[in-house]
PDB file of C-alpha atoms in Angstrom:
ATOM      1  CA  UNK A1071     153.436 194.755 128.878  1.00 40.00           C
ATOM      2  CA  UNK A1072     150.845 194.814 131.594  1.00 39.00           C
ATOM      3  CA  UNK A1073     151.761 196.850 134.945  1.00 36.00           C
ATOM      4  CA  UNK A1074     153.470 193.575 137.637  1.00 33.00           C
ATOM      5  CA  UNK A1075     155.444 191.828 134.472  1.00 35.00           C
ATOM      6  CA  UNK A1076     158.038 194.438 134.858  1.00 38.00           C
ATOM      7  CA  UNK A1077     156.978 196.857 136.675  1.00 38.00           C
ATOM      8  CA  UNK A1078     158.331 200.446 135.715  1.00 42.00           C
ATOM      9  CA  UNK A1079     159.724 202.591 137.855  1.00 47.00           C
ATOM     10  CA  UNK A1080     157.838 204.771 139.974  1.00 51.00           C
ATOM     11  CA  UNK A1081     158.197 208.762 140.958  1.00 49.00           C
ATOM     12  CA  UNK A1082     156.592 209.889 144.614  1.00 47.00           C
ATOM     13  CA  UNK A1083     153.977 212.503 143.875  1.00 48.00           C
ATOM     14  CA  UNK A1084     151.497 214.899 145.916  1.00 48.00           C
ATOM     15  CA  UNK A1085     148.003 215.597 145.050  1.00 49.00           C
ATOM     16  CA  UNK A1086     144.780 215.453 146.944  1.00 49.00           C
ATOM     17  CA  UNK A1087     144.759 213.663 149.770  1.00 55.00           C
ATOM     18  CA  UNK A1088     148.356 212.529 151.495  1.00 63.00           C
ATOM     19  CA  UNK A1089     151.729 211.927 149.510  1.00 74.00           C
ATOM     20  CA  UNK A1090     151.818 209.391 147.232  1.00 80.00           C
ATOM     21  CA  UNK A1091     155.176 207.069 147.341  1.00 80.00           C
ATOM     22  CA  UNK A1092     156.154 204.287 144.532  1.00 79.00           C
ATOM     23  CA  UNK A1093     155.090 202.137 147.156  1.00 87.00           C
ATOM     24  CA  UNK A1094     151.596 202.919 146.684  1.00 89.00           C
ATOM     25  CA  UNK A1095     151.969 202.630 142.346  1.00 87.00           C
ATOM     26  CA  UNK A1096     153.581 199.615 143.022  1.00 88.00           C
ATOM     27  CA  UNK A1097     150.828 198.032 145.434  1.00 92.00           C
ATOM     28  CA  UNK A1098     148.099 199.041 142.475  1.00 93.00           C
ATOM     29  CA  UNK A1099     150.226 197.777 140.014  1.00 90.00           C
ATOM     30  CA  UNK A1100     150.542 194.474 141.218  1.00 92.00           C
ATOM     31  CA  UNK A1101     146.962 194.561 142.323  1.00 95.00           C
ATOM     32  CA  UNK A1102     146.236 194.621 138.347  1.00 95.00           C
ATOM     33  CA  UNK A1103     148.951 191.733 137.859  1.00 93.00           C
ATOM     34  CA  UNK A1104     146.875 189.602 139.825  1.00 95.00           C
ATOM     35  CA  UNK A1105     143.572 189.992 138.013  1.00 95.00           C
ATOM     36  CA  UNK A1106     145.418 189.350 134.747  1.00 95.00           C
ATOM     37  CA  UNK A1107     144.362 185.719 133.918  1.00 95.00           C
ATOM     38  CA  UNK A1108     141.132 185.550 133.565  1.00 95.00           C
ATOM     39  CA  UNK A1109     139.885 181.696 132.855  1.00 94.00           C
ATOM     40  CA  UNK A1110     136.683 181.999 129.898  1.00 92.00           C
ATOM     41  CA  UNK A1111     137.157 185.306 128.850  1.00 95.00           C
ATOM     42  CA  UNK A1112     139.047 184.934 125.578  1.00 95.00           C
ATOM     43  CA  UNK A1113     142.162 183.484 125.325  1.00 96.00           C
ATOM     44  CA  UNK A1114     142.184 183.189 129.674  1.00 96.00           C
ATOM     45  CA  UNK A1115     144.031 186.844 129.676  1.00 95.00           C
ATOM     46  CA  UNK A1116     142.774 190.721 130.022  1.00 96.00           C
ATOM     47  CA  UNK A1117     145.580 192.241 129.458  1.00 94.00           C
ATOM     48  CA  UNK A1118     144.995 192.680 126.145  1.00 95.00           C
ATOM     49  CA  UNK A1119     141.745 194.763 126.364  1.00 96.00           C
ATOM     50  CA  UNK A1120     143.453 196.685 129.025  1.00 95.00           C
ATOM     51  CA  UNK A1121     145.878 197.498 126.110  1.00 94.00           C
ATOM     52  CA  UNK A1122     143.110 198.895 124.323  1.00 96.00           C
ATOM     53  CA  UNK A1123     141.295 200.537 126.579  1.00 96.00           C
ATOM     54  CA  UNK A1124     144.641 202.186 127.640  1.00 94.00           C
ATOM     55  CA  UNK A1125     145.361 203.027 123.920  1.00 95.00           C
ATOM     56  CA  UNK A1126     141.417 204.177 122.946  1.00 97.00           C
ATOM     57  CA  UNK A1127     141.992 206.433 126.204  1.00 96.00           C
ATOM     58  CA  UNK A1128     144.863 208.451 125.143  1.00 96.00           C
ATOM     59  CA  UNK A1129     144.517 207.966 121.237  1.00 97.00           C
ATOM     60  CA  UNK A1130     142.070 211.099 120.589  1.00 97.00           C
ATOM     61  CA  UNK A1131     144.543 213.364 121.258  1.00 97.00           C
ATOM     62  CA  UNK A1132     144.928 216.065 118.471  1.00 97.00           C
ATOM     63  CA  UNK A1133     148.054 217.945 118.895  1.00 97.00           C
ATOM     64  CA  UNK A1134     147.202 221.297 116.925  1.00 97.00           C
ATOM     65  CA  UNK A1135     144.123 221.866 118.783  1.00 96.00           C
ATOM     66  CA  UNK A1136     145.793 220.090 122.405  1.00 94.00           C
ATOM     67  CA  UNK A1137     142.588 218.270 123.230  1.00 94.00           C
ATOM     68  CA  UNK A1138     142.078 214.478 123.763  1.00 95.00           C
ATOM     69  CA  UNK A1139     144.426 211.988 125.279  1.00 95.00           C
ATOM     70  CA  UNK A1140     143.798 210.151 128.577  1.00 93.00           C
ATOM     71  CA  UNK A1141     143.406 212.644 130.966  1.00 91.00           C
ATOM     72  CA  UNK A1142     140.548 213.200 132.726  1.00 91.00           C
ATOM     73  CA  UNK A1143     139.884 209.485 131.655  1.00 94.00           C
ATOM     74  CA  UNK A1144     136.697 211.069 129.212  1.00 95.00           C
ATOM     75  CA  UNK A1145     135.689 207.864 127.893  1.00 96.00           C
ATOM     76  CA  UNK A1146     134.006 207.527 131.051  1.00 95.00           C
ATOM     77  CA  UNK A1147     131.381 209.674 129.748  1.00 94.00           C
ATOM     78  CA  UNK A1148     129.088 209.859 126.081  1.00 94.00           C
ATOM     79  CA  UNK A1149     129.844 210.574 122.992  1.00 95.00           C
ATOM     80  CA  UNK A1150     132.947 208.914 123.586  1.00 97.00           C
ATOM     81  CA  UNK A1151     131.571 206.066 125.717  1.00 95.00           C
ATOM     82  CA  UNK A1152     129.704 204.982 122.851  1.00 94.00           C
ATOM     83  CA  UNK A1153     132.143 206.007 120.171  1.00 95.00           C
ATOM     84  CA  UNK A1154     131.420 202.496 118.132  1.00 94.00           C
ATOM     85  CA  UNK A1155     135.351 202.116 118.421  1.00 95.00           C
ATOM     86  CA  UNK A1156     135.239 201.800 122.025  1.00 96.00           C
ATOM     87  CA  UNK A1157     132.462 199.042 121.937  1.00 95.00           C
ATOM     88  CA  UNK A1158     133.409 196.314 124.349  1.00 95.00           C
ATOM     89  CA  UNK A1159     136.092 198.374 126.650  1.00 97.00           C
ATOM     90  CA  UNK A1160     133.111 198.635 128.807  1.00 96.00           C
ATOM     91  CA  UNK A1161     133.943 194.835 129.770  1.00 96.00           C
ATOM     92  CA  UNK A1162     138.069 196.627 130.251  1.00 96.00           C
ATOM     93  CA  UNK A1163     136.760 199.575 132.475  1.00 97.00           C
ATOM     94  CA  UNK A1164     135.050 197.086 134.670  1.00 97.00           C
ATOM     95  CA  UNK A1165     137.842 194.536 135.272  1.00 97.00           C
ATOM     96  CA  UNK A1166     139.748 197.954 136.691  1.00 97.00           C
ATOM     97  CA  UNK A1167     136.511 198.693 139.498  1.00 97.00           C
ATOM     98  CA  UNK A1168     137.829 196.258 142.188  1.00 97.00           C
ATOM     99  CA  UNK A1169     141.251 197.896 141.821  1.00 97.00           C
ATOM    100  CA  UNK A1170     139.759 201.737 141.749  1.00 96.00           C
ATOM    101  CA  UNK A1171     137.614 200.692 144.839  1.00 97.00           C
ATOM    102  CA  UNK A1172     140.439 198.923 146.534  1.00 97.00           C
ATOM    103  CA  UNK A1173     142.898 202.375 146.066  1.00 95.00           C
ATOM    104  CA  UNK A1174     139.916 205.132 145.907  1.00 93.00           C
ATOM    105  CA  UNK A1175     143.108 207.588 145.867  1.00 91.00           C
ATOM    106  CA  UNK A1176     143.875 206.951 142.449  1.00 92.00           C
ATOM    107  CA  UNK A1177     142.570 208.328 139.146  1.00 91.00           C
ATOM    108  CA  UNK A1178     141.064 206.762 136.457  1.00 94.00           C
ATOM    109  CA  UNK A1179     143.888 208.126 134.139  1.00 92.00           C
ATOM    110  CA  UNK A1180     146.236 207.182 135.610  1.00 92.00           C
ATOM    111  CA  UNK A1181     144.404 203.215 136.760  1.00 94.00           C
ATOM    112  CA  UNK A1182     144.121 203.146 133.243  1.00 94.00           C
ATOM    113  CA  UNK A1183     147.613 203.932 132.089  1.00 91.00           C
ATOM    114  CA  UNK A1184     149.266 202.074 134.446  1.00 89.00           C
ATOM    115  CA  UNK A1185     147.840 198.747 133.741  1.00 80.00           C
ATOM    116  CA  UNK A1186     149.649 198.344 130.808  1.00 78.00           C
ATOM    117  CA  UNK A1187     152.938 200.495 131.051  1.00 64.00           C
ATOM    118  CA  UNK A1188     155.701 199.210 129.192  1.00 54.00           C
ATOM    119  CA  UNK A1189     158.000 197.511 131.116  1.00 52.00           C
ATOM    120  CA  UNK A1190     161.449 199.800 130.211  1.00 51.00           C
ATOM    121  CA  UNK A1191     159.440 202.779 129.703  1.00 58.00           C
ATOM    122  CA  UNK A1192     159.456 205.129 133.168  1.00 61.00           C
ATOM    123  CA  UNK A1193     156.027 205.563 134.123  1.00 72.00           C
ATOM    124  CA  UNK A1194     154.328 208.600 135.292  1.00 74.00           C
ATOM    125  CA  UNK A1195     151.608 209.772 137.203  1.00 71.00           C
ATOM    126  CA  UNK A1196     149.847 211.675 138.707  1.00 77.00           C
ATOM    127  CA  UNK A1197     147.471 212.395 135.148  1.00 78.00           C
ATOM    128  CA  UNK A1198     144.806 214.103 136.460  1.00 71.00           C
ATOM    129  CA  UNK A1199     145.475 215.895 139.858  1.00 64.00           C
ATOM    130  CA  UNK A1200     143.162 212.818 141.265  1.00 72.00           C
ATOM    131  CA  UNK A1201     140.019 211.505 141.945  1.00 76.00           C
ATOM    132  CA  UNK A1202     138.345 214.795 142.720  1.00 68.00           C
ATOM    133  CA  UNK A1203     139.704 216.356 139.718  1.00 75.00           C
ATOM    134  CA  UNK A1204     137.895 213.938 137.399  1.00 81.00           C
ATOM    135  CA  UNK A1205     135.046 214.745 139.139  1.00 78.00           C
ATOM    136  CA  UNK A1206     135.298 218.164 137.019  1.00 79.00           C
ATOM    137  CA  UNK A1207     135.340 216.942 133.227  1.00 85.00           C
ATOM    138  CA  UNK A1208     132.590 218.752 131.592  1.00 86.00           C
ATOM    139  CA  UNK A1209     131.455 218.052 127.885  1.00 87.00           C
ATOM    140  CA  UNK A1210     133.881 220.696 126.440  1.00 89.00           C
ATOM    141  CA  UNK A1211     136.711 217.891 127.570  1.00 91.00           C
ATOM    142  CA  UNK A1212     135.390 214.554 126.018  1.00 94.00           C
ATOM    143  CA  UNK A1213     137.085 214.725 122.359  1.00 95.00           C
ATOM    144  CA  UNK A1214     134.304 214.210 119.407  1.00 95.00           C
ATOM    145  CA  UNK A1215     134.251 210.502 117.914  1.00 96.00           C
ATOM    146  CA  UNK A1216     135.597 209.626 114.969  1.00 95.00           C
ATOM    147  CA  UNK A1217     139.262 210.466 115.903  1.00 97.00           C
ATOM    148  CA  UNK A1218     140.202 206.299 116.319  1.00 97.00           C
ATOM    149  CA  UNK A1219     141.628 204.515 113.510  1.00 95.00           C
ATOM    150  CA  UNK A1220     139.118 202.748 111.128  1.00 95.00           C
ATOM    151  CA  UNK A1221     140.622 199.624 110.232  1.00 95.00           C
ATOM    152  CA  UNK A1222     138.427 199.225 107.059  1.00 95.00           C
ATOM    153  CA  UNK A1223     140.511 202.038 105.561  1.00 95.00           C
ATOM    154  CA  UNK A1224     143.684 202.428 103.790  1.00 95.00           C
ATOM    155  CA  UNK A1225     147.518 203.994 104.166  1.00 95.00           C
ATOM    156  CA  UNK A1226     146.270 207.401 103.935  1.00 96.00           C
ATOM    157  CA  UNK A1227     143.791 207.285 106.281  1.00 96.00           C
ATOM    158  CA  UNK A1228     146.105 205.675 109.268  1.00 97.00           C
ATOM    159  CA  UNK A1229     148.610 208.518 108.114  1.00 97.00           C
ATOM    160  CA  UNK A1230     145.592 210.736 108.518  1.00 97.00           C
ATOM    161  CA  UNK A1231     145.214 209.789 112.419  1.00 97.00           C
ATOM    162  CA  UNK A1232     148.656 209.026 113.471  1.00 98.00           C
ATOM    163  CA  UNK A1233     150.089 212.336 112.225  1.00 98.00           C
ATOM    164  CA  UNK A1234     147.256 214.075 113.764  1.00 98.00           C
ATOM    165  CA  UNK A1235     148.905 212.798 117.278  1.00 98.00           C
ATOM    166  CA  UNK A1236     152.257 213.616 116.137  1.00 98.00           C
ATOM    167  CA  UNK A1237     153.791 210.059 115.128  1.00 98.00           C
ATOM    168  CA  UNK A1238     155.806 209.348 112.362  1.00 98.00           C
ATOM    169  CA  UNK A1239     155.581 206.163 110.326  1.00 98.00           C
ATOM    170  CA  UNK A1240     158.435 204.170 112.284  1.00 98.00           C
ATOM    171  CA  UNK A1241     156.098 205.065 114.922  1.00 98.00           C
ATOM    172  CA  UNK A1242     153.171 204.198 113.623  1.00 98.00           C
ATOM    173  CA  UNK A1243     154.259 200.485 112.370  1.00 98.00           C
ATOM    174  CA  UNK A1244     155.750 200.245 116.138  1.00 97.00           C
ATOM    175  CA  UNK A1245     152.581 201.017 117.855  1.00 96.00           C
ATOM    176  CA  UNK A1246     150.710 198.522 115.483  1.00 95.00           C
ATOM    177  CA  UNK A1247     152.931 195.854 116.950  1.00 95.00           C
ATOM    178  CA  UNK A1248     149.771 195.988 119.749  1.00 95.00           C
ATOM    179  CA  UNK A1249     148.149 193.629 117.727  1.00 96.00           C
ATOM    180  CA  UNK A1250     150.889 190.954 118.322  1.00 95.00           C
ATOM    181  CA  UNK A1251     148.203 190.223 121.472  1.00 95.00           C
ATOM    182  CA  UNK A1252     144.389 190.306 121.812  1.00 96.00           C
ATOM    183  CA  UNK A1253     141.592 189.818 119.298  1.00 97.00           C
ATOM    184  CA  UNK A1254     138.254 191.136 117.750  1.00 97.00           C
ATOM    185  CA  UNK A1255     134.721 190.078 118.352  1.00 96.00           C
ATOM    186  CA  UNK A1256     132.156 190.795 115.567  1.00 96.00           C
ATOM    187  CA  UNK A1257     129.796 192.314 118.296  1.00 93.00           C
ATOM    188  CA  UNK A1258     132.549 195.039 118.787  1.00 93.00           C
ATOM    189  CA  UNK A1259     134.489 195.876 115.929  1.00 94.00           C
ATOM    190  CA  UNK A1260     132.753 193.959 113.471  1.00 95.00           C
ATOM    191  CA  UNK A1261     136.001 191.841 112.729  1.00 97.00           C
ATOM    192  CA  UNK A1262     136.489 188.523 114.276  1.00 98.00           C
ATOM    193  CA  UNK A1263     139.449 186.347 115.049  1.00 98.00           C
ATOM    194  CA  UNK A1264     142.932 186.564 116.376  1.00 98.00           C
ATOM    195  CA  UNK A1265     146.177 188.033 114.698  1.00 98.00           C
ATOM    196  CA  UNK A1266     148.726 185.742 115.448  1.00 98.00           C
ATOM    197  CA  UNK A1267     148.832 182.063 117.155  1.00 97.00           C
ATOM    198  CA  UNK A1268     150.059 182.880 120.483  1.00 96.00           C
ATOM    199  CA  UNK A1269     147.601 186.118 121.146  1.00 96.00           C
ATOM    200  CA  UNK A1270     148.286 185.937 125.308  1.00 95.00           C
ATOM    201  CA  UNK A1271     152.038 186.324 123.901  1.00 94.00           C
ATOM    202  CA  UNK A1272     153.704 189.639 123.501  1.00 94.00           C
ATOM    203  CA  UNK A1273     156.154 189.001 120.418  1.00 95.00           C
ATOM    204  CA  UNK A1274     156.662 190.023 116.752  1.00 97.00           C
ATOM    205  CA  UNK A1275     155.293 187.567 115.312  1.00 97.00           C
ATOM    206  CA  UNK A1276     153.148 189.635 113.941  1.00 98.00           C
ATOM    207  CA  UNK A1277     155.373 191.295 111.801  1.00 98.00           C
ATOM    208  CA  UNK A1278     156.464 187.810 110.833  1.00 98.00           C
ATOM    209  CA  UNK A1279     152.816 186.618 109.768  1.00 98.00           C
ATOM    210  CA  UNK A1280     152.212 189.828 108.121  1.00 98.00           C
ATOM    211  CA  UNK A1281     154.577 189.222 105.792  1.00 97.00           C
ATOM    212  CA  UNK A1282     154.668 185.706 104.961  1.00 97.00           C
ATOM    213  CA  UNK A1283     151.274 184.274 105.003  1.00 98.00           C
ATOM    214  CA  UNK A1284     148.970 183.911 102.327  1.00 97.00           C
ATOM    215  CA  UNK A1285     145.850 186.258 103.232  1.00 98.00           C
ATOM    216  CA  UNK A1286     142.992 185.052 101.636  1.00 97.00           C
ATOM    217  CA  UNK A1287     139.705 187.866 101.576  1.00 97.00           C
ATOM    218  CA  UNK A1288     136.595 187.153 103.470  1.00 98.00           C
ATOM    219  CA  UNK A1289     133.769 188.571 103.788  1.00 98.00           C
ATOM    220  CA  UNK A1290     131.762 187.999 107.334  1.00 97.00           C
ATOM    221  CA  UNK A1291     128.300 187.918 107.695  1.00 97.00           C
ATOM    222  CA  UNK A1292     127.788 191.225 108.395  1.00 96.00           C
ATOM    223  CA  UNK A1293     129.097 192.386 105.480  1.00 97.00           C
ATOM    224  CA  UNK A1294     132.947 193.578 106.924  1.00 97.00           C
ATOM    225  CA  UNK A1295     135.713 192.438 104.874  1.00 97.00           C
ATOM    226  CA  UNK A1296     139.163 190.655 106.526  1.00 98.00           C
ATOM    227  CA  UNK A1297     141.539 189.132 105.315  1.00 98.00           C
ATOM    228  CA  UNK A1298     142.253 185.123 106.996  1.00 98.00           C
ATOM    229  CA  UNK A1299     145.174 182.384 106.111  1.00 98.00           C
ATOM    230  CA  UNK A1300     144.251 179.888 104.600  1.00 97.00           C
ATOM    231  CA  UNK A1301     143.037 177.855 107.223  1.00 97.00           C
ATOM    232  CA  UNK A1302     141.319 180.593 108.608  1.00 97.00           C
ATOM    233  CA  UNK A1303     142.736 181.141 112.137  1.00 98.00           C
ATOM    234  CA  UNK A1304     144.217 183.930 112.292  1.00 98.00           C
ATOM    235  CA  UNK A1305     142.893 186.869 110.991  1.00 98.00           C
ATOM    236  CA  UNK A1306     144.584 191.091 109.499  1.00 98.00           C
ATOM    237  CA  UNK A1307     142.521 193.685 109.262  1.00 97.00           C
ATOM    238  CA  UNK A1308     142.299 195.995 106.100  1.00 96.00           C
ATOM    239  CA  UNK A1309     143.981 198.926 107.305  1.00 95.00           C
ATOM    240  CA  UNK A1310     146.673 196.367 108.065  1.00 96.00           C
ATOM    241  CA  UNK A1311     147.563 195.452 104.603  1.00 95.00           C
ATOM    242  CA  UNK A1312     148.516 198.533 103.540  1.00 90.00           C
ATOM    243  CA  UNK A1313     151.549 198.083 105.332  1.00 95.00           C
ATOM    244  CA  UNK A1314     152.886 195.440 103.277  1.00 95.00           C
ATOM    245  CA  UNK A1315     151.165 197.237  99.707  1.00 94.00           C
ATOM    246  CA  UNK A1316     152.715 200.939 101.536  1.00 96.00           C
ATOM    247  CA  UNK A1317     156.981 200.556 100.209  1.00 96.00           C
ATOM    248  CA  UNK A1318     157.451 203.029 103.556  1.00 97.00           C
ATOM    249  CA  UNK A1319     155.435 200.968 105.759  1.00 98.00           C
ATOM    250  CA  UNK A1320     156.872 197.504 104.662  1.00 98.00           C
ATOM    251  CA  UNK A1321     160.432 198.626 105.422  1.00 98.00           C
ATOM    252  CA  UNK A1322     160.092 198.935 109.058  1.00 98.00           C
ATOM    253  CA  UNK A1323     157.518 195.926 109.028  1.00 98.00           C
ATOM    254  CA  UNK A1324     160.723 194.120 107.914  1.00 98.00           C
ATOM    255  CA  UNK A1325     163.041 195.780 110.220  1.00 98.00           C
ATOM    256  CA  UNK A1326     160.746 194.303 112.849  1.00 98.00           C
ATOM    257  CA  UNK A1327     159.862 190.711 111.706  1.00 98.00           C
ATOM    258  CA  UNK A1328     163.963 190.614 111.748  1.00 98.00           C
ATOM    259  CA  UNK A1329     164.684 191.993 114.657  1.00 98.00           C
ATOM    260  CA  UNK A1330     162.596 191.754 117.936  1.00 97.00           C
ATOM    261  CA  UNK A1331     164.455 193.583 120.293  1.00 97.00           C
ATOM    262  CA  UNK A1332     164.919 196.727 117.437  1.00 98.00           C
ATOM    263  CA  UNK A1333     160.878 196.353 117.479  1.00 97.00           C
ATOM    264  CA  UNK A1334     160.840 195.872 121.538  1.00 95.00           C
ATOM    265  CA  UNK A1335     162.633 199.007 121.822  1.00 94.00           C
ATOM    266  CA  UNK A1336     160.387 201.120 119.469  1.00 96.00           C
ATOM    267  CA  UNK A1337     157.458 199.741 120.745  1.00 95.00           C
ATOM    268  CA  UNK A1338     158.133 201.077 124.430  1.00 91.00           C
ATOM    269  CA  UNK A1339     159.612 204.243 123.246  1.00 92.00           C
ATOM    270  CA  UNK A1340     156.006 204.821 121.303  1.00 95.00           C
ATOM    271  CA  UNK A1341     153.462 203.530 123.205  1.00 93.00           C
ATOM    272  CA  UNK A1342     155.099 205.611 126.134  1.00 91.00           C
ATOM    273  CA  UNK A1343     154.552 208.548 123.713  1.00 93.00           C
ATOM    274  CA  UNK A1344     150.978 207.610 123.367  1.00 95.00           C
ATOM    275  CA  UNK A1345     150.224 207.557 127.299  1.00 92.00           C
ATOM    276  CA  UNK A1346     151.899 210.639 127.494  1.00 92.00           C
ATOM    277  CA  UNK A1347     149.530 212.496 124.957  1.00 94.00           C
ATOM    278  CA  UNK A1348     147.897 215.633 126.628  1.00 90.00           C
ATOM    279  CA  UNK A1349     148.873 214.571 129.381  1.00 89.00           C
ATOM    280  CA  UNK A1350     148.304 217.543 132.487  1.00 81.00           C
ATOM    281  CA  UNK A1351     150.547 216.874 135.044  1.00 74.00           C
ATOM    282  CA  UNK A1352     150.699 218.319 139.276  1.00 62.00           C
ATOM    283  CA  UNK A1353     153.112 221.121 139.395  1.00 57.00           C
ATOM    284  CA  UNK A1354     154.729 219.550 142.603  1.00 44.00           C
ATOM    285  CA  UNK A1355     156.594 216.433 142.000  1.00 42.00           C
ATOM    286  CA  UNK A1356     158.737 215.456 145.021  1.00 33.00           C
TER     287      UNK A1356
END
């Protein structure tokens, strides 16, 4: 899923500065590639806080009022830099610096986006006009917190946010397929623990474990509750049981524990919705 797996294909675009071929997306996007393992920090990958950090970017969008979504790359700035949902994609925004200083031309946006386009799914760019554009975000840009999912809440409430960005439920249950990779600390998101076995390992397994292990509550010392197996090493979030308990949830959660490529399919399709959320793009595309 990260940019230099498969590496989408690229338009040529001008902005400020000179033109800007697929060459140059391509150089930046294998310049992420090779930062991608990461020996000590988790499970010896980044990609799959760049995931969030891509995801946290361009999931405030709120398509009746047409504010929020990645561009202008706002959670560079407070409230949303310390939105407690975005605690610990401080560590994501830094991995990206060597890159941003290596290709100055570039945006944040669209550094952000592209390191974890989905391979099948065309990406675009430029987001913002560029680097000098950014420059220009003022506070009547940065979306208000509390427009990320809270994953200690039920079916109604993921309806609540999803809708708000225009998804449907196929969507939704596609886009939760994320979770097939990474993890959370308790000094971020106050949940700990991985979701599946293989969390360096884009799959849907996910789906699979969802459905047929035995989750067992438990409560963590700071008072969150998860839900574990029964050996207690991997680990579903609240939020994420109500799509086996929700009868419209469960049925694509089945469609996708069946059939990966079905689930491979959505997932691009949607998370290359997501990126595209709000999205402002250059008038001249050449």
């Amino acid at each position: 899923m990260a940019a230099g797996t498969d590496c989408p294909p690229f338009a040529t675009y001008k902005h400020h500065g000179p033109q800007r071929t697929a060459a140059d997306y391509e150089r930046v996007a294998k310049d992420i590639a090779a930062i991608l393992d990461r020996p000590g920090y988790d499970d010896g990958s980044i990609g799959p806080v760049l995931v969030r950090l891509a995801w946290h970017a361009a999931g405030t969008y709120d398509r009746k009022t047409k504010t929020g979504g990645s561009d202008g790359a706002t959670m560079r700035f407070n409230p949303e830099k310390s939105d407690g949902a975005n605690a610990g994609l401080e560590h994501a925004r830094a991995f990206l610096e060597p890159i941003k200083a290596k290709h100055p031309w570039i945006s944040y946006a669209d550094l952000w986006t592209l390191a974890v386009s989905p391979p099948s799914r065309p990406w675009a760019g430029p987001r913002s006009l560029g680097p000098l554009d950014e420059k220009t975000v003022s506070a009547k840009d940065i979306p208000p917190n509390g427009r990320l999912p809270d994953a200690a809440q039920g079916a109604s409430h993921v309806r609540d946010v999803f809708y708000r960005m225009g998804f449907n439920d196929r969507e939704i249950v596609a886009l939760l397929g994320a979770h097939s990779i990474g993890r959370c600390h308790s000094d971020r998101s106050g949940f700990e623990g991985p979701w599946t076995y293989t969390p360096t390992r884009f799959s849907n397994q996910y789906f699979k474990l969802l459905l047929n292990t035995k989750w067992v509550p438990k409560t963590l010392a700071n008072g969150n509750k998860q839900f574990v197996d029964e050996d207690d090493e991997i680990m579903m979030l609240p939020a994420e049981m109500a799509f086996v308990f929700d009868d419209q949830f469960k049925q694509y959660v089945e469609l996708y524990a069946k059939d990966k490529n079905v689930f491979y399919a959505d997932f691009a399709a949607a998370f290359g919705k997501l990126l595209e959320l709000g999205v402002k793009r250059a008038k001249t595309k050449l």
